[in-house]
PDB file of C-alpha atoms in Angstrom:
ATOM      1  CA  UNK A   1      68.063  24.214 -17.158  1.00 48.00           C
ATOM      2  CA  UNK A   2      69.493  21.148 -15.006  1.00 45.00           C
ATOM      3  CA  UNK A   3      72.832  23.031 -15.251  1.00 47.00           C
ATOM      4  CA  UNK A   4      71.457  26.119 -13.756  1.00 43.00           C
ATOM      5  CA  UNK A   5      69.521  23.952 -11.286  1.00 41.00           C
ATOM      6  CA  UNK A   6      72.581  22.415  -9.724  1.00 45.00           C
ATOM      7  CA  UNK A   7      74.617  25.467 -10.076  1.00 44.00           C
ATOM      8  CA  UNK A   8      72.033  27.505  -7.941  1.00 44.00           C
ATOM      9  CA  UNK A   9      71.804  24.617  -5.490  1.00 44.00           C
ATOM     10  CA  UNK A  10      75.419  24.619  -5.420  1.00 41.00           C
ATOM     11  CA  UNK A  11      75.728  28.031  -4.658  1.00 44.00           C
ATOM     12  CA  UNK A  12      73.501  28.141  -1.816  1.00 40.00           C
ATOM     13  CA  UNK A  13      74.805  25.130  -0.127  1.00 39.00           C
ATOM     14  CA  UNK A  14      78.295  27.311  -0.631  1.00 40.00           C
ATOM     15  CA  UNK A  15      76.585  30.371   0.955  1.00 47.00           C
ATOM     16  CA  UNK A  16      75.014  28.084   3.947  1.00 45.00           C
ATOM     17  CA  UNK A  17      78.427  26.568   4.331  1.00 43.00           C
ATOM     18  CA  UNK A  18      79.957  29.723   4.588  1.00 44.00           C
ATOM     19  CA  UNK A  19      77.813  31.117   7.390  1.00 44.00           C
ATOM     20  CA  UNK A  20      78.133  28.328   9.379  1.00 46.00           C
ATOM     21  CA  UNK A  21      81.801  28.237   9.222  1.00 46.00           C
ATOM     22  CA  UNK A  22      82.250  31.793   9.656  1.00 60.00           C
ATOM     23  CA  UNK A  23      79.900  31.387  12.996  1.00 75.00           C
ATOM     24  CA  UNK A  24      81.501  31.481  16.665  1.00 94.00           C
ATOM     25  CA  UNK A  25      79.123  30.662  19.347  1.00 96.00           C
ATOM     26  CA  UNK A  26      78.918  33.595  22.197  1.00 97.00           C
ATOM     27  CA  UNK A  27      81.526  33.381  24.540  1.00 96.00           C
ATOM     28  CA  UNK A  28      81.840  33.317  28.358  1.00 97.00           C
ATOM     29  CA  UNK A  29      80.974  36.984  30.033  1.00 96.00           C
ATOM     30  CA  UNK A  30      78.539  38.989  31.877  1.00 97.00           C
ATOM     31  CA  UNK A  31      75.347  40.669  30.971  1.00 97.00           C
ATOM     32  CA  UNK A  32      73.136  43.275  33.078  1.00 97.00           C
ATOM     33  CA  UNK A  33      70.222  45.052  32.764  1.00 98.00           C
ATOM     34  CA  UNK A  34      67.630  47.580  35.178  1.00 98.00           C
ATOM     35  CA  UNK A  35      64.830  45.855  36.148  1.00 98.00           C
ATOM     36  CA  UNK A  36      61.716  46.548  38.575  1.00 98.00           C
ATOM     37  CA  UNK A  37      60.826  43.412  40.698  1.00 98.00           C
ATOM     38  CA  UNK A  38      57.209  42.978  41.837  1.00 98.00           C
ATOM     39  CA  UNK A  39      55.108  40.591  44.184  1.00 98.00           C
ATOM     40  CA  UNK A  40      52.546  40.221  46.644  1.00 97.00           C
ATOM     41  CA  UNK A  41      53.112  39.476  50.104  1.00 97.00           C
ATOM     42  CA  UNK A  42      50.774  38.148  52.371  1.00 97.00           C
ATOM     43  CA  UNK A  43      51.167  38.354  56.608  1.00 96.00           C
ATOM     44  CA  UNK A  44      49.170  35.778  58.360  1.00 98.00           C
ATOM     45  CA  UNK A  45      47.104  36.625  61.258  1.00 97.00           C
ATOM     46  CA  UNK A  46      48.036  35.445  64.462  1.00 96.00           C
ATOM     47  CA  UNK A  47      51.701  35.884  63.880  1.00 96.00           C
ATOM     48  CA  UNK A  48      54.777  36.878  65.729  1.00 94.00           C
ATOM     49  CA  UNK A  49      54.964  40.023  63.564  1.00 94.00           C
ATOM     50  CA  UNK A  50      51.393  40.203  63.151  1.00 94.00           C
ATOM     51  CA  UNK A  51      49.162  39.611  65.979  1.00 94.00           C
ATOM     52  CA  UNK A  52      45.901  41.003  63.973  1.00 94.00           C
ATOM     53  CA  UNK A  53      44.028  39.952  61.445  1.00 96.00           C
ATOM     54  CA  UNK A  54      45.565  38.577  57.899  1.00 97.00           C
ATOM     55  CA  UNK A  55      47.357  41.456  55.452  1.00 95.00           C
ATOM     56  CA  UNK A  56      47.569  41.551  51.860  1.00 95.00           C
ATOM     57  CA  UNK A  57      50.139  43.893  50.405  1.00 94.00           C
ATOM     58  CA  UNK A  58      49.849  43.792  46.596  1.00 95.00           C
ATOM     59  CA  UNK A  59      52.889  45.148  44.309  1.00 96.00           C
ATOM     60  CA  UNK A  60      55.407  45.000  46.261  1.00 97.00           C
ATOM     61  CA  UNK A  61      57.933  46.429  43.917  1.00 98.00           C
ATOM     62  CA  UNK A  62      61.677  47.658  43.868  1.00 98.00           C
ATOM     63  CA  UNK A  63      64.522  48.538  41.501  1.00 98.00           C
ATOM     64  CA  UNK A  64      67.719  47.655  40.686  1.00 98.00           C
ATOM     65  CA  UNK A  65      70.340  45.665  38.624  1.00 98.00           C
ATOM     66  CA  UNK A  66      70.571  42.097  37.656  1.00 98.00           C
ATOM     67  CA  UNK A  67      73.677  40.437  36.237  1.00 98.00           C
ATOM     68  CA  UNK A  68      74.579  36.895  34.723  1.00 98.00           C
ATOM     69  CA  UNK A  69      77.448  35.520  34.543  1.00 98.00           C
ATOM     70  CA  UNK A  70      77.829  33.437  31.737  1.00 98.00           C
ATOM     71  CA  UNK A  71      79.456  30.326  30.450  1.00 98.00           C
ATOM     72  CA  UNK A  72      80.650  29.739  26.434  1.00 97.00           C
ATOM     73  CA  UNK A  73      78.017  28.294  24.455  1.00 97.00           C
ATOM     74  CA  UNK A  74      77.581  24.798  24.271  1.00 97.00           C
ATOM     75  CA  UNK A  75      75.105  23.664  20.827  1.00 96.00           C
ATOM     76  CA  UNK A  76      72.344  26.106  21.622  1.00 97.00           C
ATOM     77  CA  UNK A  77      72.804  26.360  25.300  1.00 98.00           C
ATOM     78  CA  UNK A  78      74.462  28.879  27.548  1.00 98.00           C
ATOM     79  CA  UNK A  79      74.834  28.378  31.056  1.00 98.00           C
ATOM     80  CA  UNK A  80      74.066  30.914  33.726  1.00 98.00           C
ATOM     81  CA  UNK A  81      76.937  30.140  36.282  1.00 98.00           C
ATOM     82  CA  UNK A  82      75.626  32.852  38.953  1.00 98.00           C
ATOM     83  CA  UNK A  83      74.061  36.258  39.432  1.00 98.00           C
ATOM     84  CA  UNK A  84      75.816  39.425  40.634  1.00 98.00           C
ATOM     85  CA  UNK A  85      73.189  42.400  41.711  1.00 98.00           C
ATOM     86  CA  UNK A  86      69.033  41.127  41.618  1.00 98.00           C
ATOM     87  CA  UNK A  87      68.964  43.111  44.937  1.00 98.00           C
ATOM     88  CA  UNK A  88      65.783  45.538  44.579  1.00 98.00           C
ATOM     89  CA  UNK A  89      64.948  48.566  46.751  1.00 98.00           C
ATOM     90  CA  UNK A  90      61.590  50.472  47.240  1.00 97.00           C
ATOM     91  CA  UNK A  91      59.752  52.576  50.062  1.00 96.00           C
ATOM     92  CA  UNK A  92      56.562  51.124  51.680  1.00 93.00           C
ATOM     93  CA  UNK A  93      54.406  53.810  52.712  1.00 88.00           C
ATOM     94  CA  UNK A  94      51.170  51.812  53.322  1.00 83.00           C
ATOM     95  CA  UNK A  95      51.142  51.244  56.887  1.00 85.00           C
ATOM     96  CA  UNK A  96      52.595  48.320  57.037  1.00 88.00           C
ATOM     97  CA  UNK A  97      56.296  48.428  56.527  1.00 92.00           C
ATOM     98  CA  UNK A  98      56.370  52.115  56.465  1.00 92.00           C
ATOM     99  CA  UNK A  99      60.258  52.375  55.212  1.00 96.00           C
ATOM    100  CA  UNK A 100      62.454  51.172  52.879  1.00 98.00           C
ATOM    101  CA  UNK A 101      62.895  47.867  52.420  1.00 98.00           C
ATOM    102  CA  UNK A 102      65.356  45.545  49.765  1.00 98.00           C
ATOM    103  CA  UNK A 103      64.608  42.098  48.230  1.00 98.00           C
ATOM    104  CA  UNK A 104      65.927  39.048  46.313  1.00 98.00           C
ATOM    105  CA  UNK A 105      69.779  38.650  46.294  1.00 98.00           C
ATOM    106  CA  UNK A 106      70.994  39.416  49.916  1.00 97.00           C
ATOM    107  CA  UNK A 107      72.250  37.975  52.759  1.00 97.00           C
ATOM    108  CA  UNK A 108      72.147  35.742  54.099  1.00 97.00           C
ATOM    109  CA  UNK A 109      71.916  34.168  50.245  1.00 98.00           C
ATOM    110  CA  UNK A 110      74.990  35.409  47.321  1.00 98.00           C
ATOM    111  CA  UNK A 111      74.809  34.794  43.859  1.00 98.00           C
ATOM    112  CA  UNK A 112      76.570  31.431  43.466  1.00 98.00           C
ATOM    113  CA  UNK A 113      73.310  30.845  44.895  1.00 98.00           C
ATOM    114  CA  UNK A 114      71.234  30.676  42.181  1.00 98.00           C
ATOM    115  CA  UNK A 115      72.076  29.101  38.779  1.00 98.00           C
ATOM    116  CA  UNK A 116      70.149  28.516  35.240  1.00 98.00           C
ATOM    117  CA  UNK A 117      70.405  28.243  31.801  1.00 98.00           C
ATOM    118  CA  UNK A 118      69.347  29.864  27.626  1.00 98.00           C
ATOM    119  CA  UNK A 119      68.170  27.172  25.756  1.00 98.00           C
ATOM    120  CA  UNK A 120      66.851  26.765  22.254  1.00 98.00           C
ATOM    121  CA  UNK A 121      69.765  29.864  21.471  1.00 98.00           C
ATOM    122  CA  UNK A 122      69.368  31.651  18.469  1.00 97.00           C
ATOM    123  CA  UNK A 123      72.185  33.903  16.814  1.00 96.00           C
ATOM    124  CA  UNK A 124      71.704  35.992  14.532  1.00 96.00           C
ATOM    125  CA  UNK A 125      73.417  35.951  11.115  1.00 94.00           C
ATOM    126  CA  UNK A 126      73.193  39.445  10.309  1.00 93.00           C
ATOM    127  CA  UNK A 127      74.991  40.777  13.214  1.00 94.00           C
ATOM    128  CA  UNK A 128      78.234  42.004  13.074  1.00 93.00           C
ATOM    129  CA  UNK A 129      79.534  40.135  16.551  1.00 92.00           C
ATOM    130  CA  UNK A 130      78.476  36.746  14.294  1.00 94.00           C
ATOM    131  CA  UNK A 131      81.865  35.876  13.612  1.00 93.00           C
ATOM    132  CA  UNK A 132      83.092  36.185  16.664  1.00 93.00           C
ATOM    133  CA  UNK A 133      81.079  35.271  19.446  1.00 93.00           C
ATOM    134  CA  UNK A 134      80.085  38.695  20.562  1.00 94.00           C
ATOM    135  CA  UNK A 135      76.960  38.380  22.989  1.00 95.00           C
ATOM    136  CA  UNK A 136      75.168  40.892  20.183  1.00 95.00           C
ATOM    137  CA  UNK A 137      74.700  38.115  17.861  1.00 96.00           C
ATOM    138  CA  UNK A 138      72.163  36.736  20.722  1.00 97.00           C
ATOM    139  CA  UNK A 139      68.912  36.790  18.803  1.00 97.00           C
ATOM    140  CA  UNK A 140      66.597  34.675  20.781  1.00 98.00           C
ATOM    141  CA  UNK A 141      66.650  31.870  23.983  1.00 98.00           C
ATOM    142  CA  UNK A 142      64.610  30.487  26.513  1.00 98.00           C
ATOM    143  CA  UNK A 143      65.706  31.542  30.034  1.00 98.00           C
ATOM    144  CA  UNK A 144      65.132  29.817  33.295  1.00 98.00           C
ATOM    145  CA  UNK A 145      67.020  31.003  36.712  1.00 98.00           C
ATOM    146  CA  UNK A 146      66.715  28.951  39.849  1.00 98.00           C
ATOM    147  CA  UNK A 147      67.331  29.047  43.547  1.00 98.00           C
ATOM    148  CA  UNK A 148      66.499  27.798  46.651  1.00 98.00           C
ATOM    149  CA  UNK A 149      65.502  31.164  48.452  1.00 98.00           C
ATOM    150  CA  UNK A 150      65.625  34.827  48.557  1.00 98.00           C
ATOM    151  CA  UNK A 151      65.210  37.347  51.633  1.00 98.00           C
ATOM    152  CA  UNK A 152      63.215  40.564  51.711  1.00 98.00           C
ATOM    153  CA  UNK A 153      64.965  42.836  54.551  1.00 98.00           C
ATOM    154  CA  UNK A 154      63.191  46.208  56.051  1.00 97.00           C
ATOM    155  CA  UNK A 155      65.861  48.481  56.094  1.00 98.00           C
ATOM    156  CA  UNK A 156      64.206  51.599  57.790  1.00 96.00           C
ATOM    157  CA  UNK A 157      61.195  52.413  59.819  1.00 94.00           C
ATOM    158  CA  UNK A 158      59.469  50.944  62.574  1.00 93.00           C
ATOM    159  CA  UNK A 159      60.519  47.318  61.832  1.00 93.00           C
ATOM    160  CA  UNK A 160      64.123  48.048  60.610  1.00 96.00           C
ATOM    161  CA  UNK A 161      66.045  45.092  60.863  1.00 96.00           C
ATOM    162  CA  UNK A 162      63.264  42.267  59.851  1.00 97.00           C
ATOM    163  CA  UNK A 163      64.794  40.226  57.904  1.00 98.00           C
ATOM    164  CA  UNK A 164      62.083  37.070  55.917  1.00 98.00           C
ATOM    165  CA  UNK A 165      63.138  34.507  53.659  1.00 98.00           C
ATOM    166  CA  UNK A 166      61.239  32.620  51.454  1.00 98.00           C
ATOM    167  CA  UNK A 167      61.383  28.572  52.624  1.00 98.00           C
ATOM    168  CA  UNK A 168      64.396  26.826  50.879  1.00 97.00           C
ATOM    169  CA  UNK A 169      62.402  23.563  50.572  1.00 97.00           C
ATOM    170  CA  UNK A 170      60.320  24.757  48.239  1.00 98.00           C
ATOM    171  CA  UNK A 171      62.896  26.678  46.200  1.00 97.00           C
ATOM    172  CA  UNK A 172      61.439  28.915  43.008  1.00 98.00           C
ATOM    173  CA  UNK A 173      62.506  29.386  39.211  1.00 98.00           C
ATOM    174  CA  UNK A 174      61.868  32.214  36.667  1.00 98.00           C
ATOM    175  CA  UNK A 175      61.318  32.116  33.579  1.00 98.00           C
ATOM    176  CA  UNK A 176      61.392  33.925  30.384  1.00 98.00           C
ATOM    177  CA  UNK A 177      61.801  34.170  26.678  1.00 98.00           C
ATOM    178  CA  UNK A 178      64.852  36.871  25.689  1.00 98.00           C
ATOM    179  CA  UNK A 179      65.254  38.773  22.296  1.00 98.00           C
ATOM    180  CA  UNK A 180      68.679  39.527  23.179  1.00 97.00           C
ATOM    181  CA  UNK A 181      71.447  39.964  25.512  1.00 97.00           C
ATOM    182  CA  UNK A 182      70.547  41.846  27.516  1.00 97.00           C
ATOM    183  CA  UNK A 183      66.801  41.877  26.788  1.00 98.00           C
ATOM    184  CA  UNK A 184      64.676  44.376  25.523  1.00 98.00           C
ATOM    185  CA  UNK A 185      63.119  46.761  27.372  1.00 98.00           C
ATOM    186  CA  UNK A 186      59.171  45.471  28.604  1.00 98.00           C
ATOM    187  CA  UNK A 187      60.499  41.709  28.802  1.00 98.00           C
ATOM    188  CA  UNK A 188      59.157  39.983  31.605  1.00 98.00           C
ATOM    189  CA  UNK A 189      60.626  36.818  33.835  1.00 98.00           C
ATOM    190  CA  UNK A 190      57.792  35.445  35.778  1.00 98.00           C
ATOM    191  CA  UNK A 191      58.009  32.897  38.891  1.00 98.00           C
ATOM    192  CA  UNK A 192      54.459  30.929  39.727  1.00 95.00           C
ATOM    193  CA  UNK A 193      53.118  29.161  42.505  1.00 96.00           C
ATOM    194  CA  UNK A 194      53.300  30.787  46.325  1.00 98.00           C
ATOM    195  CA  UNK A 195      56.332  30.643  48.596  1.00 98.00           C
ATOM    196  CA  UNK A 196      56.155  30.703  52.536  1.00 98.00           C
ATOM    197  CA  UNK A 197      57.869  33.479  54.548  1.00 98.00           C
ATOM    198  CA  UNK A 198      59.583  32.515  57.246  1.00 98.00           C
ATOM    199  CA  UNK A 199      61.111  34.344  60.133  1.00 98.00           C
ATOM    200  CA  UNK A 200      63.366  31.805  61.672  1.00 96.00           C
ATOM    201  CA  UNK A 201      61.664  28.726  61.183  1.00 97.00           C
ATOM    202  CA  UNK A 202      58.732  30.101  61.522  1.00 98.00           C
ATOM    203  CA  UNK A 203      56.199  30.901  58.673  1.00 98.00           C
ATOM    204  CA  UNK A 204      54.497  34.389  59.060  1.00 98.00           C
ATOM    205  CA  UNK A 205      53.420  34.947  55.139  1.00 98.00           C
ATOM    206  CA  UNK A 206      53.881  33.782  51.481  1.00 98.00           C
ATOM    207  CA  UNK A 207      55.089  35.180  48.483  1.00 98.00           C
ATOM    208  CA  UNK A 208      52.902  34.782  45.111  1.00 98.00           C
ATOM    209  CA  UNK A 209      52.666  36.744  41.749  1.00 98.00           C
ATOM    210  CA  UNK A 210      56.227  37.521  41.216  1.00 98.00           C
ATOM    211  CA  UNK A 211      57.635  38.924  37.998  1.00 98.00           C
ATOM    212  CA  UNK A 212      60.662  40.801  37.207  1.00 98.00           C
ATOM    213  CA  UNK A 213      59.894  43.575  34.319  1.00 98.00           C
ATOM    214  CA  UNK A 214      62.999  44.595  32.199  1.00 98.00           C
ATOM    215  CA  UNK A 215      62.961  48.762  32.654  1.00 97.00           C
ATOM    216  CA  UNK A 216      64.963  51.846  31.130  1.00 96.00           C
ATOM    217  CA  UNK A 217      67.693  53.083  33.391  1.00 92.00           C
ATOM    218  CA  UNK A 218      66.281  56.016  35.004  1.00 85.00           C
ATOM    219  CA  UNK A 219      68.127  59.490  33.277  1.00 75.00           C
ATOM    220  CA  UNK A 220      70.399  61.185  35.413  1.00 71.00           C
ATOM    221  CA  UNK A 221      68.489  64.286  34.935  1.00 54.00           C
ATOM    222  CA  UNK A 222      65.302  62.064  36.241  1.00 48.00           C
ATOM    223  CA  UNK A 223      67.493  61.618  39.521  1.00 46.00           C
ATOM    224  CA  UNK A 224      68.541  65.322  39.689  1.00 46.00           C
ATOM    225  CA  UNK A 225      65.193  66.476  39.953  1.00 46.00           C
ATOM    226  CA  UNK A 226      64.280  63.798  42.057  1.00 41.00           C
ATOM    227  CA  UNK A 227      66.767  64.472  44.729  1.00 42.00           C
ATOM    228  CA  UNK A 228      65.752  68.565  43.651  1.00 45.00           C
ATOM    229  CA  UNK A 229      62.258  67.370  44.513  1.00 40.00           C
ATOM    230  CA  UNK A 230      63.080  65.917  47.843  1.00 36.00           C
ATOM    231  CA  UNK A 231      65.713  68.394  49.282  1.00 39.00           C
ATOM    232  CA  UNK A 232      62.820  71.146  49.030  1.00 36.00           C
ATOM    233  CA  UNK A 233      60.159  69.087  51.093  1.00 33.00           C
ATOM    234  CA  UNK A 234      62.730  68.301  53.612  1.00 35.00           C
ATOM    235  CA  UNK A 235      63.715  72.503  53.750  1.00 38.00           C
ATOM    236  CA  UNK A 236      59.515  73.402  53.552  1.00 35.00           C
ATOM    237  CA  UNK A 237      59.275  70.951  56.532  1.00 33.00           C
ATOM    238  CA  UNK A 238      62.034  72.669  58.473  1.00 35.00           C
ATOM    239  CA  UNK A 239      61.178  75.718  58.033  1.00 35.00           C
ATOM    240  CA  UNK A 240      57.520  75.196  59.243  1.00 32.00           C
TER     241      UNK A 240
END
């Protein structure tokens, strides 16, 4: 029985040895996914863009992509160098912006300026990209991206052209926990605490309850009849 003991033991510490020297930690590259970004802004009253009374816009949300660029895994940590895309576009038709409107990574701020890290990485054993590093093999890590600022930019309407940051002294992070890279659909990076708007120096608002929700890419065919949709209004309007 003590021979079978340390034969089993043997074995598994074989098995165990095996994995961990057929393991490759995931290598430097880039991973995207479709997200919808959402906050609430709030214009003080008295302000150069708002000489009335305060406003509260709730769920302020657009779409788009957001990329990381990655570095090689170091222990269980990968660095996030920078971000490419985390630009997000959406129509206001509430009364107050009335037009479209993008947020997060634009000018006057670029990628390289924000930065992060995965900690506490996972990989999974199972997966075939285990032996070599593949970014599949991801199976679980803490995420945190920071930055000093982002800009929300109206783009048409009545106020086309206003262009608000958030104020780079007080600088923001988000957070999450990822099941993979990229993350599953429904994962969501949240960012607490409120941020002041400022046009110029000036501070005409704040930011507060942001979160960035992981979404399906929208199906072409989605788009089609989307575009379908709108190109028929626009010839009904004509017409009358």
């Amino acid at each position: 029985m003590r021979r079978f003991i340390g034969c089993l033991g043997a074995l598994v510490w074989l098995t165990c040895s095996s994995l961990s020297a057929s393991a490759e930690l995931i290598g430097a590259g880039q991973v995207s996914f479709y997200a919808t970004a959402i906050q609430d802004i709030t214009l003080l009253a008295g302000s150069s863009i708002n000489p009335g009374a305060e406003i509260l816009i709730s769920d302020v949300t657009g779409t788009g992509n957001a990329g990381l660029n990655l570095e090689a895994q170091v222990g269980n940590t990968i660095a996030i160098s920078s971000l490419f895309g985390w630009e997000f576009a959406g129509t206001d038709t509430s009364g107050v912006v009335n037009g479209d409107f993008r947020f997060g990574n634009i000018p006057p701020f670029s990628g390289t300026d924000y930065s992060g890290q995965f900690t506490n990485v996972v990989q999974d054993p199972g997966d075939p990209g285990f032996a070599t590093g593949d970014p599949s093999s991801f199976l679980s890590g803490d995420y945190a991206v920071s930055g000093d600022a982002f800009a929300f930019e109206v783009l048409s309407g009545p106020i086309a052209g206003l262009v608000l940051t958030t104020d780079p002294t007080q600088g923001f992070t988000f957070t999450s926990s990822f099941d993979g890279l990229p993350p599953s659909v429904g994962t969501v990076l949240t960012s607490s605490g409120d941020l002041n708007l400022l046009l110029g120096t000036e501070v005409v608002g704040s930011s507060s309850n942001r979160r960035i929700i992981v979404t399906a890419i929208p199906e072409p065919s989605a788009i089609v009849c989307l575009l379908c949709g709108t190109a028929l209004v626009a010839g009904r309007r004509r017409r009358r």
